[in-house]
XYZ file of C-alpha atoms in Angstrom:
754
model
C 0.067 -0.021 -0.081
C 1.385 3.505 -0.856
C 1.952 6.101 1.893
C -0.563 8.373 -0.167
C -3.275 5.738 0.645
C -3.150 6.416 4.377
C -4.608 10.060 3.506
C -8.329 10.908 3.328
C -9.805 11.914 -0.121
C -9.282 15.650 0.545
C -5.780 15.231 1.849
C -4.954 13.265 -1.161
C -6.216 16.016 -3.415
C -4.068 18.456 -1.729
C -1.021 16.310 -2.098
C -1.490 15.611 -5.854
C -2.341 19.175 -6.774
C 1.409 20.163 -7.297
C 1.322 22.765 -9.953
C 0.126 26.326 -9.813
C -1.229 28.493 -6.807
C -3.134 26.190 -4.158
C -5.060 27.398 -1.136
C -5.568 24.465 1.416
C -8.110 25.684 4.010
C -7.048 23.258 6.895
C -9.442 23.208 9.814
C -8.088 22.827 13.425
C -6.558 19.346 13.822
C -7.137 18.264 10.405
C -3.643 17.013 9.593
C -2.185 19.879 7.707
C 1.511 19.024 8.777
C 0.944 15.601 7.461
C -0.369 16.900 4.095
C 2.664 19.297 3.649
C 5.252 16.522 4.382
C 3.383 14.043 2.051
C 3.364 16.636 -0.525
C 6.961 17.226 -0.349
C 7.441 13.506 -0.691
C 5.227 13.335 -3.573
C 6.948 15.963 -5.565
C 10.428 14.315 -4.890
C 9.464 10.558 -5.527
C 6.472 10.883 -8.062
C 7.174 14.215 -9.998
C 11.075 14.062 -9.873
C 11.488 17.473 -8.410
C 15.090 18.106 -7.110
C 14.703 18.535 -3.249
C 16.820 21.536 -3.588
C 13.926 23.363 -5.254
C 11.462 22.774 -2.475
C 10.833 25.291 0.346
C 8.429 24.868 3.351
C 8.047 27.932 5.355
C 6.314 28.491 8.723
C 6.401 30.894 11.916
C 7.800 29.097 14.895
C 10.912 27.170 15.156
C 8.793 24.401 16.985
C 6.542 24.023 13.842
C 9.675 24.055 11.664
C 11.489 21.596 13.719
C 8.372 19.154 13.700
C 8.141 19.457 9.829
C 11.807 18.890 9.278
C 11.650 15.769 11.206
C 8.630 14.425 9.422
C 10.243 15.399 5.958
C 13.453 13.489 6.943
C 11.497 10.434 7.989
C 9.279 10.367 5.053
C 11.655 11.253 2.268
C 14.896 10.003 3.657
C 17.882 10.315 1.170
C 18.032 13.964 -0.217
C 15.490 15.348 2.605
C 18.298 17.685 3.923
C 18.214 19.676 0.645
C 14.586 20.608 1.269
C 14.669 24.152 2.693
C 12.510 23.894 5.901
C 12.547 27.123 7.961
C 10.682 29.961 9.808
C 10.066 33.254 8.009
C 12.583 34.940 10.005
C 15.253 32.382 9.721
C 14.790 32.256 5.958
C 15.262 36.071 5.685
C 18.271 35.915 7.890
C 20.020 33.023 5.849
C 19.325 35.297 2.631
C 20.471 38.477 4.360
C 23.843 36.901 5.580
C 24.899 36.343 1.984
C 23.660 39.500 0.404
C 22.812 42.351 2.616
C 26.176 43.935 1.862
C 24.388 44.894 -1.385
C 22.165 47.236 0.761
C 25.225 48.675 2.371
C 25.301 46.484 5.613
C 28.022 44.381 6.829
C 26.976 40.711 6.648
C 27.738 40.110 10.128
C 24.804 42.116 11.416
C 23.306 41.921 14.843
C 19.479 41.111 15.381
C 17.969 43.369 18.146
C 15.381 41.824 20.370
C 12.627 43.791 22.141
C 14.755 44.840 25.055
C 17.470 46.093 22.500
C 14.939 47.993 20.703
C 13.445 49.773 23.824
C 17.216 50.624 24.647
C 17.886 52.141 21.488
C 14.467 54.082 21.417
C 15.336 55.457 24.756
C 18.504 56.756 23.659
C 17.026 58.325 20.726
C 14.182 60.142 22.646
C 16.905 61.519 24.939
C 19.133 62.621 22.129
C 16.098 64.270 20.378
C 14.960 65.899 23.561
C 11.456 64.147 23.344
C 9.424 64.198 26.383
C 8.603 60.605 26.851
C 5.773 61.315 29.436
C 3.808 62.962 26.386
C 5.334 60.479 23.873
C 6.100 57.153 24.982
C 8.861 54.939 23.601
C 6.580 52.169 23.167
C 4.186 54.137 21.052
C 7.042 54.924 18.638
C 8.243 51.452 18.411
C 4.573 50.265 17.678
C 4.141 52.907 14.988
C 7.406 51.864 13.361
C 6.595 48.167 13.588
C 3.142 48.807 11.881
C 4.948 50.723 9.031
C 7.574 48.085 8.503
C 4.611 45.522 8.432
C 3.288 47.405 5.500
C 6.543 47.777 3.842
C 6.451 51.567 4.460
C 9.936 53.185 4.663
C 10.831 56.163 6.811
C 10.780 58.422 3.660
C 7.437 57.081 2.642
C 6.055 57.458 6.180
C 7.264 61.151 6.341
C 5.506 61.958 2.928
C 2.215 60.674 4.426
C 1.884 62.355 7.817
C 0.334 65.683 6.644
C -0.435 67.959 9.243
C -0.799 65.368 12.030
C 1.919 66.461 14.630
C 1.943 63.112 16.426
C 2.769 61.479 13.073
C 5.236 64.012 12.143
C 7.066 63.152 15.439
C 6.879 59.579 14.627
C 8.445 60.054 11.335
C 11.214 62.096 12.715
C 11.991 59.122 15.216
C 11.389 56.343 12.562
C 14.236 58.143 10.387
C 16.648 58.409 13.388
C 15.828 54.691 14.612
C 16.747 53.381 11.323
C 19.753 55.506 10.963
C 20.991 54.333 14.366
C 20.338 50.634 13.316
C 22.342 51.048 10.257
C 25.163 52.590 12.149
C 25.099 49.761 14.634
C 24.989 47.231 11.697
C 21.757 45.986 13.250
C 18.344 44.942 12.212
C 15.199 44.341 14.278
C 12.676 41.404 13.578
C 10.621 43.508 11.272
C 13.737 44.542 9.386
C 14.476 40.834 8.473
C 11.414 40.565 6.204
C 11.364 44.240 5.086
C 15.096 44.264 4.082
C 14.791 40.875 2.365
C 11.856 42.460 0.126
C 13.908 45.507 -0.353
C 16.829 43.414 -1.483
C 14.820 41.497 -3.954
C 13.355 44.720 -5.360
C 16.605 46.252 -5.585
C 18.614 43.393 -7.167
C 17.027 41.462 -9.772
C 20.177 39.016 -9.790
C 19.706 37.974 -6.244
C 15.996 37.640 -6.774
C 16.299 35.293 -9.870
C 18.695 33.191 -7.975
C 16.087 32.482 -5.157
C 13.156 32.156 -7.623
C 15.170 29.454 -9.449
C 16.072 27.852 -6.099
C 12.505 27.854 -4.697
C 10.463 26.563 -7.657
C 8.033 24.999 -5.311
C 6.853 27.016 -2.137
C 4.637 25.758 0.594
C 3.717 28.197 3.371
C 2.085 27.100 6.641
C -0.113 29.123 8.898
C -0.811 31.502 5.961
C -3.754 33.277 7.960
C -0.938 34.752 10.155
C 1.023 36.514 7.515
C 1.325 40.283 7.408
C 1.539 42.513 4.037
C 5.400 42.248 4.317
C 5.510 38.451 4.424
C 2.738 38.324 1.737
C 4.898 40.285 -0.724
C 7.869 38.132 0.219
C 6.027 35.040 -0.659
C 4.372 36.556 -3.838
C 7.715 37.716 -5.028
C 9.503 34.435 -4.498
C 6.680 32.490 -6.307
C 6.582 35.205 -9.017
C 8.444 33.107 -11.677
C 7.025 29.652 -11.399
C 3.827 30.387 -9.432
C 3.800 26.878 -7.738
C 2.656 28.476 -4.360
C 0.893 26.202 -1.970
C -0.461 28.093 1.137
C -2.025 26.405 4.161
C -4.165 28.031 6.717
C -7.448 28.495 8.518
C -9.156 32.007 8.414
C -10.940 30.940 11.566
C -7.701 30.718 13.290
C -6.538 34.211 12.464
C -5.845 35.672 15.933
C -2.738 37.878 15.531
C -4.055 41.190 14.111
C -2.315 43.023 17.075
C 0.727 41.643 15.544
C 0.104 42.799 12.007
C -1.427 39.750 10.672
C -3.758 40.499 7.735
C -6.704 38.071 7.540
C -7.396 39.325 3.929
C -4.110 37.521 2.757
C -6.154 34.293 3.115
C -9.582 35.642 2.468
C -8.600 37.203 -0.775
C -6.200 34.663 -1.899
C -8.245 33.641 -5.099
C -8.539 37.398 -6.110
C -4.347 37.618 -6.002
C -4.412 34.293 -7.909
C -7.536 33.873 -10.002
C -6.514 30.367 -11.150
C -5.969 29.072 -7.651
C -7.378 25.856 -6.656
C -9.214 25.698 -3.225
C -9.201 22.541 -1.204
C -10.991 22.287 2.233
C -9.679 19.819 5.134
C -12.604 19.599 7.568
C -12.006 16.078 8.972
C -10.581 16.590 12.438
C -8.282 13.945 13.869
C -7.712 15.689 17.424
C -10.976 16.218 19.322
C -14.312 14.453 19.996
C -17.402 15.548 18.032
C -19.038 17.169 20.889
C -16.046 19.515 21.189
C -16.213 20.275 17.455
C -19.744 20.785 17.508
C -19.172 23.586 20.327
C -16.335 25.054 18.144
C -18.473 25.083 14.798
C -21.577 26.653 16.746
C -19.329 29.609 17.907
C -17.292 30.184 14.645
C -20.600 30.106 12.531
C -21.501 33.541 14.080
C -18.704 35.233 12.155
C -19.459 36.878 8.746
C -15.923 37.270 7.416
C -14.952 33.667 6.794
C -14.965 31.008 4.360
C -17.577 28.439 5.173
C -16.428 25.121 6.680
C -17.458 22.543 9.413
C -15.204 20.316 11.470
C -16.146 16.613 11.647
C -14.346 13.642 13.072
C -14.503 9.870 13.170
C -13.735 10.059 16.726
C -16.226 9.082 19.481
C -18.868 11.752 20.339
C -17.224 12.292 23.671
C -18.119 13.873 27.029
C -20.467 16.892 26.854
C -18.937 20.212 27.422
C -18.731 21.134 31.193
C -19.817 24.648 32.006
C -19.538 26.067 35.618
C -20.381 29.510 36.677
C -19.161 30.772 40.063
C -19.876 33.795 42.324
C -16.216 34.878 42.131
C -12.978 34.329 40.572
C -11.609 32.709 43.821
C -14.222 30.147 43.578
C -13.515 29.505 39.894
C -9.788 28.772 40.868
C -10.700 26.708 43.752
C -12.971 24.416 41.535
C -10.470 24.124 38.787
C -7.557 23.222 41.177
C -9.907 20.589 43.032
C -11.104 19.117 39.808
C -7.567 18.667 38.307
C -6.372 17.192 41.600
C -9.356 14.744 41.776
C -8.823 13.573 38.244
C -5.137 13.116 38.733
C -5.791 11.062 41.961
C -8.310 8.959 40.566
C -6.135 8.105 37.457
C -8.198 9.786 34.829
C -5.342 12.024 33.602
C -1.830 13.230 34.516
C -1.028 16.902 35.278
C 0.639 17.124 31.886
C -2.723 16.408 30.229
C -4.207 19.618 31.536
C -4.088 23.049 30.381
C -5.724 26.315 31.798
C -6.355 28.960 28.942
C -7.375 32.475 29.577
C -7.676 35.688 27.740
C -5.043 37.997 29.841
C -1.824 37.107 31.631
C -3.249 38.778 34.788
C -5.790 35.839 35.098
C -2.990 33.318 35.895
C -2.402 34.781 39.489
C -5.421 33.075 41.409
C -4.659 29.762 39.685
C -0.846 29.943 40.619
C -1.869 30.726 44.254
C -4.284 27.791 44.417
C -1.670 25.377 42.625
C 1.092 26.302 45.313
C -1.266 25.737 48.234
C -2.328 22.409 46.723
C 1.014 21.044 45.737
C 0.038 20.905 41.920
C 3.079 21.511 39.557
C 2.545 23.979 36.972
C 4.376 26.174 34.356
C 3.182 29.608 33.013
C 3.959 29.930 29.504
C 5.065 33.379 28.689
C 7.025 34.535 31.827
C 10.711 35.855 31.581
C 12.351 34.523 28.511
C 15.477 32.523 29.216
C 17.338 34.794 26.844
C 16.186 37.917 28.599
C 17.696 36.951 31.907
C 20.480 39.502 33.065
C 23.408 36.988 33.046
C 22.338 35.590 29.651
C 22.038 39.062 28.022
C 25.441 39.962 29.400
C 27.093 36.850 28.043
C 25.311 37.275 24.726
C 26.481 40.802 24.577
C 30.018 39.741 24.937
C 29.629 37.395 21.966
C 27.945 40.084 20.005
C 30.754 42.492 20.694
C 33.313 39.841 19.632
C 31.223 39.146 16.586
C 30.305 42.633 15.488
C 31.744 45.514 17.137
C 29.466 47.842 15.525
C 26.698 46.962 17.965
C 26.797 49.914 20.327
C 24.058 48.480 22.750
C 26.028 45.430 23.208
C 29.172 47.267 23.699
C 27.815 49.761 26.212
C 26.088 46.965 28.309
C 29.176 45.085 29.102
C 31.917 47.650 29.230
C 31.452 47.859 32.947
C 30.332 44.179 33.659
C 32.165 43.406 35.683
C 33.090 46.652 37.137
C 35.976 48.279 35.438
C 35.973 51.616 37.029
C 34.880 53.319 33.829
C 32.708 56.357 34.837
C 29.463 57.747 33.128
C 31.478 61.002 32.193
C 34.140 58.934 30.491
C 31.456 56.895 28.436
C 29.653 60.121 27.555
C 32.785 61.751 26.093
C 33.557 58.522 24.055
C 29.927 58.474 22.731
C 30.224 62.088 21.764
C 33.598 61.488 19.831
C 31.833 58.339 18.329
C 28.934 60.732 17.110
C 31.213 63.610 15.889
C 33.376 61.138 13.828
C 30.447 58.928 12.745
C 32.052 55.833 13.800
C 30.818 52.908 16.175
C 31.268 53.204 20.088
C 33.703 50.408 19.977
C 35.894 51.888 17.354
C 35.753 55.071 19.409
C 36.968 53.086 22.411
C 39.944 51.777 20.319
C 40.837 55.297 19.892
C 40.441 56.374 23.625
C 44.049 57.728 23.830
C 43.309 60.128 21.196
C 40.010 61.469 22.611
C 40.313 64.979 24.081
C 39.559 65.232 27.776
C 39.738 61.465 28.714
C 43.245 61.705 30.161
C 43.959 58.721 32.566
C 40.537 57.317 31.968
C 41.785 55.938 28.688
C 43.921 53.596 30.644
C 40.968 51.904 32.159
C 39.377 51.425 28.663
C 42.350 49.768 26.992
C 42.270 46.428 28.854
C 38.555 45.898 27.866
C 39.559 46.652 24.045
C 42.546 44.182 24.471
C 40.388 41.592 25.890
C 37.811 41.813 22.894
C 40.514 41.697 20.398
C 42.096 38.657 22.040
C 38.715 36.920 22.113
C 38.138 37.678 18.486
C 41.601 35.920 17.634
C 40.488 33.039 19.502
C 37.217 32.570 17.618
C 38.507 30.419 14.817
C 40.304 27.912 17.246
C 37.785 27.555 20.286
C 34.579 25.948 20.129
C 31.528 27.934 21.394
C 31.294 26.491 24.838
C 35.134 26.927 25.105
C 34.719 30.636 24.178
C 31.926 31.270 26.824
C 34.068 29.515 29.609
C 37.050 31.650 28.475
C 34.983 34.862 28.841
C 33.551 33.714 32.302
C 37.025 32.877 33.705
C 39.027 35.931 32.115
C 36.311 38.487 33.330
C 35.556 36.465 36.714
C 32.062 37.281 35.626
C 30.349 35.567 38.667
C 32.058 38.296 40.955
C 29.476 40.559 39.750
C 27.040 38.682 41.959
C 28.937 38.492 45.315
C 26.419 40.566 47.035
C 23.465 38.172 46.076
C 22.291 35.226 48.016
C 23.656 31.772 47.679
C 20.357 30.575 45.899
C 20.238 33.494 43.421
C 23.977 32.986 42.567
C 23.323 29.180 42.175
C 20.174 30.089 39.859
C 22.396 32.232 37.648
C 25.145 29.761 37.479
C 22.537 27.319 36.413
C 21.338 29.521 33.725
C 24.715 30.100 32.465
C 25.436 26.352 32.419
C 22.202 26.011 30.336
C 23.646 28.588 27.809
C 26.765 26.679 27.505
C 24.861 23.474 26.892
C 22.703 25.385 24.320
C 25.925 26.358 22.461
C 27.201 22.801 22.637
C 23.856 21.436 21.234
C 23.763 24.232 18.436
C 27.391 23.046 17.219
C 26.111 19.370 17.212
C 22.958 20.107 15.341
C 24.797 22.305 12.849
C 27.242 19.504 11.952
C 24.513 17.020 11.776
C 22.790 19.033 9.248
C 25.963 19.603 7.131
C 26.719 23.190 8.210
C 29.688 24.505 9.847
C 28.874 26.198 13.197
C 29.631 29.812 13.687
C 29.528 32.551 16.355
C 27.231 34.513 13.964
C 24.966 31.468 13.383
C 24.608 30.725 17.184
C 23.669 34.410 17.965
C 21.207 34.222 15.053
C 19.668 30.972 16.326
C 19.208 32.360 20.021
C 17.816 35.795 18.573
C 15.008 33.632 16.835
C 13.803 31.728 19.654
C 10.161 32.261 20.705
C 8.612 31.579 24.134
C 6.532 28.916 22.948
C 9.480 27.068 21.550
C 10.700 26.386 25.085
C 7.370 24.512 25.974
C 8.643 20.975 26.809
C 6.778 18.150 25.729
C 6.114 15.097 28.154
C 6.657 16.973 31.290
C 4.134 16.392 34.048
C 2.912 19.672 35.078
C -0.359 21.702 34.381
C 0.265 24.302 31.648
C -1.149 28.031 32.150
C -1.127 30.228 29.186
C -3.136 32.756 27.162
C -5.273 31.664 24.407
C -2.864 33.318 21.957
C 0.086 31.337 23.267
C -1.921 28.101 22.873
C -2.417 28.136 19.183
C -0.865 25.117 17.600
C -0.947 23.073 20.764
C -3.306 20.502 22.011
C -4.193 18.926 25.461
C -6.230 16.050 26.429
C -8.155 18.337 29.167
C -8.710 22.019 28.545
C -10.188 24.462 31.127
C -11.249 27.854 29.406
C -11.245 30.170 32.225
C -12.984 33.740 32.468
C -15.586 33.413 29.849
C -17.526 36.566 30.685
C -18.762 39.463 28.659
C -16.264 42.228 29.741
C -13.430 39.812 30.119
C -13.785 37.610 26.893
C -14.782 39.458 24.972
C -13.800 42.678 26.609
C -16.147 45.694 26.854
C -14.061 47.767 24.417
C -14.421 44.785 21.828
C -18.062 44.525 22.421
C -18.868 48.156 21.831
C -16.310 48.729 19.042
C -17.679 50.333 16.024
C -15.397 47.703 13.862
C -17.324 44.368 13.631
C -13.979 42.795 12.866
C -12.928 43.232 16.478
C -15.645 40.953 17.850
C -14.883 38.424 15.016
C -11.206 38.178 16.014
C -12.189 37.561 19.588
C -14.668 34.848 18.373
C -11.768 33.348 16.381
C -9.722 33.252 19.543
C -12.591 31.429 21.450
C -12.658 29.030 18.506
C -8.841 28.359 18.833
C -9.388 27.780 22.569
C -12.073 25.251 22.257
C -10.322 23.334 19.512
C -7.263 22.834 21.711
C -9.236 20.297 23.670
C -8.847 16.574 22.636
C -11.057 14.718 25.148
C -12.618 17.044 27.714
C -13.453 20.728 27.656
C -14.490 22.707 30.741
C -15.553 26.328 30.663
C -15.531 28.462 33.662
C -16.941 32.018 34.608
C -17.525 34.201 37.500
C -20.337 36.548 38.204
C -17.967 38.967 39.916
C -14.262 39.507 39.664
C -11.801 41.874 41.105
C -10.141 43.929 38.154
C -7.833 46.661 39.034
C -8.740 46.595 42.589
C -12.432 47.039 41.868
C -15.178 44.620 42.102
C -16.772 44.073 38.380
C -20.098 42.143 37.618
C -20.233 40.194 34.448
C -22.802 38.306 32.552
C -21.732 34.801 31.006
C -19.648 35.287 27.752
C -21.797 35.641 24.591
C -19.423 32.975 23.138
C -20.797 30.392 25.813
C -24.313 31.482 24.884
C -23.718 30.559 21.155
C -23.056 26.947 22.145
C -26.325 24.915 21.934
C -27.671 23.869 25.392
C -27.769 20.215 24.314
C -23.881 20.253 23.992
C -23.497 21.076 27.721
C -23.301 18.276 30.274
C -22.812 19.099 33.947
C -23.412 22.884 34.586
C -23.599 24.937 37.811
C -25.259 27.984 36.272
C -27.599 29.231 38.861
C -31.119 30.613 37.877
C -31.868 34.210 38.498
C -34.711 33.374 41.274
C -31.887 31.707 43.409
C -29.747 34.778 43.861
C -32.083 37.859 42.726
C -29.746 40.332 44.547
C -26.765 39.355 42.924
C -28.323 38.957 39.685
C -29.802 42.391 39.862
C -26.328 43.856 40.542
C -24.810 41.916 37.633
C -27.288 43.169 35.154
C -27.203 46.778 36.414
C -23.405 46.920 36.346
C -23.250 45.308 32.991
C -25.756 47.772 31.660
C -23.855 50.655 32.898
C -20.656 49.559 31.535
C -22.083 48.949 28.089
C -23.728 52.380 27.954
C -20.415 53.976 29.137
C -18.679 52.300 26.155
C -21.100 53.285 23.576
C -19.331 55.934 21.298
C -21.607 59.054 21.922
C -20.157 62.334 20.598
C -16.637 62.587 21.703
C -15.749 65.593 24.198
C -12.183 66.200 23.357
C -11.594 68.544 26.351
C -13.055 68.711 29.878
C -14.348 72.381 29.153
C -16.601 70.824 26.460
C -17.834 68.049 28.972
C -18.742 70.732 31.484
C -20.503 72.779 28.678
C -22.538 69.625 27.935
C -23.361 69.065 31.703
C -24.434 72.611 31.889
C -26.715 72.381 29.029
C -28.282 69.450 30.739
C -28.781 71.000 33.865
C -32.450 71.528 33.367
C -32.794 67.562 32.884
C -31.039 66.763 36.116
C -27.271 66.841 34.981
C -24.848 68.508 37.430
C -21.205 69.422 37.492
C -20.516 66.009 38.936
C -21.072 64.758 35.293
C -17.595 65.936 34.805
C -14.606 63.918 35.947
C -12.638 66.691 37.305
C -9.845 66.912 34.822
C -9.342 67.662 31.280
C -7.473 66.178 28.133
C -3.891 67.091 28.841
C -3.994 67.099 32.522
C -1.708 65.074 34.730
C -3.397 62.521 36.873
C -2.642 60.021 39.434
C -3.821 56.403 39.858
C -3.511 54.361 42.919
C -1.806 51.477 41.195
C -0.566 52.981 37.857
C 1.054 56.140 39.193
C 1.094 59.369 37.173
C 0.075 59.893 33.492
C -1.409 62.171 31.057
C -5.155 62.260 30.051
C -5.315 61.726 26.243
C -9.113 61.292 25.746
C -12.303 61.453 27.588
C -15.624 59.766 26.169
C -18.847 60.662 27.697
C -21.478 57.884 27.942
C -24.195 56.762 30.418
C -23.507 57.780 33.816
C -19.730 57.459 33.600
C -16.768 58.720 31.440
C -14.173 56.292 29.585
C -11.016 57.987 30.217
C -7.717 57.099 28.301
C -4.693 57.830 30.126
C -0.795 57.346 29.085
C 0.810 56.319 32.276
C 4.469 56.981 32.600
C 5.362 53.496 33.720
C 2.404 51.396 32.563
C 1.690 52.871 29.171
C -1.903 53.603 27.773
C -4.847 52.347 29.775
C -8.694 53.038 29.255
C -10.878 52.849 32.419
C -14.201 54.112 33.888
C -13.750 57.329 35.896
C -15.933 56.071 38.677
C -13.637 53.143 39.166
C -10.429 54.757 38.330
C -10.586 57.418 40.904
C -7.978 59.413 39.222
C -6.640 62.443 41.088
C -5.292 65.636 39.113
C -1.812 66.288 39.969
């Protein structure tokens, strides 16, 4: 029997359709990775395609690794020539060869989010920007959105018009790109944008890769942004053998720039495209799929499909409504403990999914008290820890001395007695001479005003130069150990507790192990390991890639983090209108907002394989205030016959509480309805005065205006940027100095004018 006979009819059709543009609409759990790997095998074995001409591209290292492994197992000899990679890794490999044609050095550094924040902070300081009025984060968000749409700093500046805020963003964008270029660095958005720029600027390079990748397959296509779409479209422009696989019902990353219209409008871009639907699910029971289908069917902007399975009907959905969030956490904790104790499942079978990270706290507290092992996905990334960042910056400086951020981070780690005034003079000299900070350090003896301080800089420069000379002769683990021993790095933590030092030492040991495994893996794939390659690999690691399989602990994560995963037992927590979906989403003028939230719910439901439990609370503590919420509309969209055991109490059982819930919910909705915007507090009071005859009073105003400085009990000081009148309350938007932009009800926020 052929390996292709094991596929269902629609999967076979997807595998056999090898020429021209193909859109595979693959529902959750429908075996899309299986289709992609079998399609690769079919191209090689039956169509005679050279593996060298096949490319499979996806989003995460985890997905790429799984696909790589399956291709190797299925294809065997020659499989190593198939290019299986993530978007960012693909672009890094291309840019490492050809970015010099755009004026960069090929040994560029990749900046993570912390590096970007540091650079933006320096730029705002240099440009005398008041970061209380213009947050660094808002600049970075605007720049990222522009790059997602392939808008250069010059184009951005041309389109700002008379908008003062956008003019300021344009100036910062230009300076940001200038500093990245000077540091020979790219951020993550640049990796895609610069590759597209390279293809547009150099037809020779483009033709080289179009010839190389004659057959392209793209996984998770619904998550692509405009830049990624243009990259794919450009690469496929010559042979047009483009196969994209995705599910519009699982498009949940709009906030990251994902454009759902890439998949919805695929046939408009490629009128001759073949569309194939994979609707048979191999993961979940039919009851779980029926619940998912009933929810997502309420979306209008989607391609119609319905999941089905040959699996058992399974248990009905368990819905539990509690009085408080504390009761909810108690129930889930007790239920997991009971099921494990009775042998129904292990801890590793269970996952708790929620809308926001803040919801994990109550579950964590209960798990600690109950002795239940757990892991929160999305905590501090391993590579963001202090000791790891320090050592990586040493490696970056050795590899690429033009990276000013890396050099400045480690020049006094451990302490070398080089003062801030000395570093400021070096930086000024580097700015005046338009050179890197490290090159200025090498010329410290010639910098006016440094005097004896230059003698403290020389040992650092000599150390980096010596390390550079050792790179060709030392393995990466040896290089790291040499850095640790020569600098006596751990002395930096001599004032910390023994436990803290031990934890840092363990993290450092893990980094050394990572370096060793990178070298081993590289040689196994026929590539020569390098310092640049190692830094590139750790820069492209995502949080979800660190989720271990086979470990016996309960996983807690947001619904966004859960995409692509599956668990036998899933607990969807906090399913309340106002939480999931949020009030802002419910009352948004854009219907696509609620549709994206519904897709997120669909993703959560379809993570469950055997048992799905949905929980909600009538009242919950949010930002120090008690909030009353109704059961989420997404729960109400599931037919009653799909529910088994429920604890939803009738209104007559708790009339007082239900009345408070209904009243609080009504007021919150009214407050968020977009009534005429009052741009200033003066206008608000004018409106209140005009309504005085009908019972309005000066209390209708919040007591502050747009532009005023206010203080919040938790978030500290911030600037009021907008006030919306509605119902009996005001929706106030505040840009807090520390916590960024927050929207809140005035009556709950209790803001005090500074």
